[in-house]
Short mmCIF file of C-alpha atoms (C1' of nucleotides) in Angstrom, two decimals:
data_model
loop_
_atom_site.label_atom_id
_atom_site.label_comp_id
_atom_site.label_asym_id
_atom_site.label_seq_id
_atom_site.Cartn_x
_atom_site.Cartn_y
_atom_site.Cartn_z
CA UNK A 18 49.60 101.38 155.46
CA UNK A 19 51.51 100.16 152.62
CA UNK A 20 49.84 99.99 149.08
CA UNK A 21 47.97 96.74 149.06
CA UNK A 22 46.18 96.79 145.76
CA UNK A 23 49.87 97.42 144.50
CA UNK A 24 50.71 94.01 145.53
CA UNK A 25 47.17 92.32 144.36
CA UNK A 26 46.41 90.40 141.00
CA UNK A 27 50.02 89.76 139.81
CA UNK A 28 52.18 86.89 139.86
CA UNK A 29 55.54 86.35 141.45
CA UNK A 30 57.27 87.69 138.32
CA UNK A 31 56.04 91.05 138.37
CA UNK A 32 54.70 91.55 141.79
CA UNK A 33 58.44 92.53 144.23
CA UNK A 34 56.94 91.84 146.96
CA UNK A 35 56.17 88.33 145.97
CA UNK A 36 59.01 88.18 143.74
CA UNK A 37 61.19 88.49 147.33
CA UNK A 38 59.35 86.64 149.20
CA UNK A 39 59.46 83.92 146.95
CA UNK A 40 63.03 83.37 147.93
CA UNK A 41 62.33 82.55 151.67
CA UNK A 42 59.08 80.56 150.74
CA UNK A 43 60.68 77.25 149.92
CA UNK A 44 61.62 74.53 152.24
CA UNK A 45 65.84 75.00 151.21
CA UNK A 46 66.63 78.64 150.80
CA UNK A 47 66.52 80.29 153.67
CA UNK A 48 69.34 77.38 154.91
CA UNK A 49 71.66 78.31 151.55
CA UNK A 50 71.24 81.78 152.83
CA UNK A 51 72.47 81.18 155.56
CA UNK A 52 75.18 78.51 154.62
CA UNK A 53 76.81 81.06 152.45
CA UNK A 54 76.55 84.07 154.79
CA UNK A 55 80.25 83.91 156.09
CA UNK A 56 82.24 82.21 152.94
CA UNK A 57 81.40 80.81 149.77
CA UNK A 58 81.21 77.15 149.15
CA UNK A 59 81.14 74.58 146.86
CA UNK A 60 77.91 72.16 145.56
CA UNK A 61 78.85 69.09 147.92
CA UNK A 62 79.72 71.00 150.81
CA UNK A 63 76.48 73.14 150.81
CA UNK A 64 74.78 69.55 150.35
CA UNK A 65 75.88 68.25 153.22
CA UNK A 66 75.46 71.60 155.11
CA UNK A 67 72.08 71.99 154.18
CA UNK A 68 70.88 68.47 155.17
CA UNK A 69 68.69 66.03 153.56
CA UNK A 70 68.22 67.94 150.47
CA UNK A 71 68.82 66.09 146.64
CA UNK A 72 70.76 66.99 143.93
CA UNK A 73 68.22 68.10 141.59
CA UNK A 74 66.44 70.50 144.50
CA UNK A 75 69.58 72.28 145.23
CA UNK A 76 70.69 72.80 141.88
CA UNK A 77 67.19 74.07 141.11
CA UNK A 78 67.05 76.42 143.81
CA UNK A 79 70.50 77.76 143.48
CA UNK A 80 69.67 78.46 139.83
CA UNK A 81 66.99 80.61 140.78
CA UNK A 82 69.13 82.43 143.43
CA UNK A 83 71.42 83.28 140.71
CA UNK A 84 69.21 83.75 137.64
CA UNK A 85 68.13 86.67 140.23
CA UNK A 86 70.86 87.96 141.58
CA UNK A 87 71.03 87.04 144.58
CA UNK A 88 74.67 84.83 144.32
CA UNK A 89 76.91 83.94 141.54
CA UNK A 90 78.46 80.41 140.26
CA UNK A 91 81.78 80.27 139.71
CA UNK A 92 83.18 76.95 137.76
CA UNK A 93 86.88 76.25 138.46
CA UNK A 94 87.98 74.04 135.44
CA UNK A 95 89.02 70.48 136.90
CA UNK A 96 89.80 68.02 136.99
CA UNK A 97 88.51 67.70 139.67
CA UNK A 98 86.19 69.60 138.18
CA UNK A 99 84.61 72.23 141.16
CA UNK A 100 82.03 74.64 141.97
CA UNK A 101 81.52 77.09 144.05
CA UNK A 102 78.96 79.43 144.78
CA UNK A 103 78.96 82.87 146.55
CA UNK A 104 76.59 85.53 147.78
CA UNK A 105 76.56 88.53 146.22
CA UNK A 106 76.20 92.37 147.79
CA UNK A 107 72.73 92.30 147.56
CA UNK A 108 72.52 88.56 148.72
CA UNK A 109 74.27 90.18 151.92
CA UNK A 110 71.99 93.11 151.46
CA UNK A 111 69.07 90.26 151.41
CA UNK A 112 70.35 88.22 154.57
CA UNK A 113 70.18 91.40 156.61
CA UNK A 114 66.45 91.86 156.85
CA UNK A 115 65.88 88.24 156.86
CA UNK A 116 67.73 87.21 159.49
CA UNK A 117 65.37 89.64 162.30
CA UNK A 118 62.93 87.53 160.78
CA UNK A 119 64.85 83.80 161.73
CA UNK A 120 65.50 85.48 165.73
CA UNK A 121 62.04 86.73 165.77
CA UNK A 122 60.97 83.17 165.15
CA UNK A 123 63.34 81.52 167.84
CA UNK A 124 62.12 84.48 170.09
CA UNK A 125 58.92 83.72 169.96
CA UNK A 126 57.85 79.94 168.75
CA UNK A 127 57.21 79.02 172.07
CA UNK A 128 54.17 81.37 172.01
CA UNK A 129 53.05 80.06 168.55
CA UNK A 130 53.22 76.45 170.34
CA UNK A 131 51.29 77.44 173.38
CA UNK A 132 48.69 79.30 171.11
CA UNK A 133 48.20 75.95 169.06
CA UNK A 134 47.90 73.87 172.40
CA UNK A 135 45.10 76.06 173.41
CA UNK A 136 43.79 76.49 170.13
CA UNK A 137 43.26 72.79 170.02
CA UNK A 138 41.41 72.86 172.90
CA UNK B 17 76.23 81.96 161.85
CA UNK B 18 73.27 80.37 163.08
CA UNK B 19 73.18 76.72 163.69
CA UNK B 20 71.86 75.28 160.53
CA UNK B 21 71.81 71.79 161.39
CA UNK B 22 68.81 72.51 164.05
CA UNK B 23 66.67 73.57 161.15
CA UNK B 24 67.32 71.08 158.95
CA UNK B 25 65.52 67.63 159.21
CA UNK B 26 62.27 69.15 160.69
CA UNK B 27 58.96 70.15 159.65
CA UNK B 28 57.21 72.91 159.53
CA UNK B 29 55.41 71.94 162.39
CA UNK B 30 58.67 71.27 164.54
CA UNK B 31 61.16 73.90 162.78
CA UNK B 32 60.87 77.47 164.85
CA UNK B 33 61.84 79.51 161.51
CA UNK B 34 60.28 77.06 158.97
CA UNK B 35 57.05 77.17 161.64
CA UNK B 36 57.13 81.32 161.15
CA UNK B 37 58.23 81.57 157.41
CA UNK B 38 55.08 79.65 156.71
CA UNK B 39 53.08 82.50 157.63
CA UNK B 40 54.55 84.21 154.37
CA UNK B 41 55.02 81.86 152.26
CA UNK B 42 51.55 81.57 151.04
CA UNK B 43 50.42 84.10 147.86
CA UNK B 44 47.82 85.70 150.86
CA UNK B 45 49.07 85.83 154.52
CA UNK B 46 51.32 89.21 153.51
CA UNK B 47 48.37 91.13 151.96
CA UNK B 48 46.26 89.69 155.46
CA UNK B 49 48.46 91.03 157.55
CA UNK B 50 48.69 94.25 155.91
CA UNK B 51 45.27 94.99 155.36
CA UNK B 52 44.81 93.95 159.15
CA UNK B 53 48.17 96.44 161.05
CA UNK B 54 45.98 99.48 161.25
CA UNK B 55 42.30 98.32 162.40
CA UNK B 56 40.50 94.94 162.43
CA UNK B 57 38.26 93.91 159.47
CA UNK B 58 35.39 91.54 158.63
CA UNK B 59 35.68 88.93 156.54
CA UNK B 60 33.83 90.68 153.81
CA UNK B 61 36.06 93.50 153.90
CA UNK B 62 39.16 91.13 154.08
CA UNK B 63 38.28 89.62 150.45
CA UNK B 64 37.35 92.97 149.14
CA UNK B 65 41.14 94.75 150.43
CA UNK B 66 43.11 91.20 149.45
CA UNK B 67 41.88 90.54 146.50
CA UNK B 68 40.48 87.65 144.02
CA UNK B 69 40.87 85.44 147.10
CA UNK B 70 37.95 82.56 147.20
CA UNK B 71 36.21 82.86 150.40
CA UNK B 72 37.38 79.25 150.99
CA UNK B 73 41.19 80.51 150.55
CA UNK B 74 40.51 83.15 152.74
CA UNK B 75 39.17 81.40 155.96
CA UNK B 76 41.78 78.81 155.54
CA UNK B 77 44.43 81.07 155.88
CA UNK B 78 42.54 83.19 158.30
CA UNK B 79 42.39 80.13 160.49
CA UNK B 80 45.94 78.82 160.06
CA UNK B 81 46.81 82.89 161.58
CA UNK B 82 44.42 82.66 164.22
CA UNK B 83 45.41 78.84 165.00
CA UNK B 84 49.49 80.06 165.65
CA UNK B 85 48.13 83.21 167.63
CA UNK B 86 48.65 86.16 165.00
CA UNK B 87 45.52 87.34 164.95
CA UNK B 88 41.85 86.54 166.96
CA UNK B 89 38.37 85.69 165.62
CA UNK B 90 35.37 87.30 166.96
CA UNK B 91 31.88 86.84 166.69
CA UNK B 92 29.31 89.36 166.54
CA UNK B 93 26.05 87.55 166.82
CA UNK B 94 23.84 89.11 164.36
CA UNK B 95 21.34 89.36 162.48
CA UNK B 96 23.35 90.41 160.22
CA UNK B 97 26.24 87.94 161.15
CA UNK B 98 29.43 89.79 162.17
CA UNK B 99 33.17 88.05 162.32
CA UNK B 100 35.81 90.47 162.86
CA UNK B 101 39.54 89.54 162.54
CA UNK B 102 42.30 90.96 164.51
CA UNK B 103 46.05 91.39 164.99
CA UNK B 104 47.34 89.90 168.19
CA UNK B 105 50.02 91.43 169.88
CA UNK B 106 52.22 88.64 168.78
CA UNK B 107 50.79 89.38 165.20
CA UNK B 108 52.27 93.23 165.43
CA UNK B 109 55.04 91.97 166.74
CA UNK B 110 55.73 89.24 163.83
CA UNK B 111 54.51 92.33 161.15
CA UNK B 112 57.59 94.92 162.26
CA UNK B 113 60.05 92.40 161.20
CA UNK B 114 58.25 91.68 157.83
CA UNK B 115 57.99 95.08 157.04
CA UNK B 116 61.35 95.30 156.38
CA UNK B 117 61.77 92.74 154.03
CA UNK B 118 58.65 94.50 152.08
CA UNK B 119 60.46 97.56 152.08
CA UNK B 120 63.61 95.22 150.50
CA UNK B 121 61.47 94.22 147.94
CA UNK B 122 60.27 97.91 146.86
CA UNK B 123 63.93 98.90 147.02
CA UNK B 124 65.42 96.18 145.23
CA UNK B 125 63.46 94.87 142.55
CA UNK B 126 65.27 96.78 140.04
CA UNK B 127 67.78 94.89 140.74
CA UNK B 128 66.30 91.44 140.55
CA UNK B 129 64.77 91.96 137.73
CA UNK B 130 68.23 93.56 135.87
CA UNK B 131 69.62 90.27 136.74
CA UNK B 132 66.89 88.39 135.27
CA UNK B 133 67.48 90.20 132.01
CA UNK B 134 70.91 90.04 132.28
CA UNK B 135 70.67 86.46 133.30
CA UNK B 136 68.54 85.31 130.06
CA UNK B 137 71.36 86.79 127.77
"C1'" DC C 20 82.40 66.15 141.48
"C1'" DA C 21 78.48 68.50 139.94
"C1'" DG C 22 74.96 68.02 138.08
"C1'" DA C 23 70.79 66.30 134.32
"C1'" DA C 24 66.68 63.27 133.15
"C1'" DT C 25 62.49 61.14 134.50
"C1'" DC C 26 58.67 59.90 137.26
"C1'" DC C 27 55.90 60.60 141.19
"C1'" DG C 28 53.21 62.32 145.23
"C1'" DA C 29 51.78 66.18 148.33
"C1'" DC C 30 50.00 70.45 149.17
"C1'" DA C 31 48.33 75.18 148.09
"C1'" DT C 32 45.35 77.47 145.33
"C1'" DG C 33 41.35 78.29 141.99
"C1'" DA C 34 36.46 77.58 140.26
"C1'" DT C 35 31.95 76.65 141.29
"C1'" DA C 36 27.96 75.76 143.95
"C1'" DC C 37 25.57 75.59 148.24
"C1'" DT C 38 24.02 76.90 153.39
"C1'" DG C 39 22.89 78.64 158.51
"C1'" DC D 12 27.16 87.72 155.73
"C1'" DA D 13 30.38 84.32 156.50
"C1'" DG D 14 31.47 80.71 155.50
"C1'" DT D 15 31.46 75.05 153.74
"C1'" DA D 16 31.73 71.31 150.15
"C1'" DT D 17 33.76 69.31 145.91
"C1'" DC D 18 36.51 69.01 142.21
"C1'" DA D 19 40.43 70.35 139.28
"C1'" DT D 20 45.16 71.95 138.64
"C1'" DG D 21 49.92 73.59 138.98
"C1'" DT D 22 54.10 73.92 141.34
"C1'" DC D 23 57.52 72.18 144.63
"C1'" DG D 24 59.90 68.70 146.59
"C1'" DG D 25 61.45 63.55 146.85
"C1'" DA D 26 63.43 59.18 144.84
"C1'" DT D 27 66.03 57.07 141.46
"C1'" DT D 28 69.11 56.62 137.73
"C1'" DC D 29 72.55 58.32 134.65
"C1'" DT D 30 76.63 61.39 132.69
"C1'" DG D 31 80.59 64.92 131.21
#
DNA sequence: CAGAATCCGACATGATACTG
DNA sequence: CAGTATCATGTCGGATTCTG
């Protein structure tokens, strides 16, 4: 078994586990994940790829995908002034044991479902 | 790439990944599952292994697990009371595609946290 | 176009005290 | 032992408005 009292009694900025995890646990990430997995793209379009989301949430989360390293922002001087945002290698690196985790959850939310129907019971 | 727009505009009730990220995305349910791969524990030992968890913490998270079908609940009728907490099969299942994201996070954090630094500059 | 500023509400967690 | 009950708080996301 892993090291658990490793991962106990620190915060996300010191703890990696957490730190990691921290970049699947909100509602938007795991969508600009996978938004930028093929090509990069710029703040509108991954707005309207990504759905309901506002201005201020994206920009927020994007910022902490970059301040960590996980994709860069690149401003091409306008006008019209554009910006577009990339993954970087260990982005890709990222998306690669994340992504078992998004199949594993289409594999297997129908069992989830049926436990909370009889759970309810 | 995976069809974003069928995770988008859900909740985490109705969202398949969003449903199963949930299950990490609280500060506990990693260290629970953990502590619980190689042998069932009682709740006692649970908040010893995890941590400064609150008891309350603890059994709500135990019961959102057991709820979705990761792990079971049994009582042992005492005196002294017995609970005992288990990994389902669905709950090993879920914990060999998390693994490797934990294993990320040990083998990246450098990383992250170079860009941090490098970031703040 | 790509954000920033401000205000607000919801939810997860923490602290403390109590119980079958 | 294995929880439950209350109260307090901090962070994340949402809505709205404004700007280089």
């Amino acid at each position: 078994m892993l090291d658990i009292t490793a991962l106990t009694k620190e915060d996300a900025a010191t703890c990696p586990v957490r730190s990691v995890l921290s970049k699947v646990t909100g509602k938007w990430q795991i969508l600009i994940f996978l938004a930028l997995e093929d090509e990069s793209h710029r703040f509108g379009e991954l707005k309207r790829t990504v759905g309901d989301i506002t201005p201020r949430v994206l920009t927020e989360n994007l910022k902490s995908l970059e301040r960590d390293g996980f994709l860069t922002r690149t401003v091409h001087s306008g006008p019209p002034l554009a910006v577009s945002y990339e993954l970087t290698e260990m982005g890709h690196s990222f998306i690669k044991v994340i992504k078992p985790v998004v199949f594993w959850a289409g594999d297997n939310f129908q069992s989830i479902d049926a436990a909370r129907k009889k759970f309810a019971s």
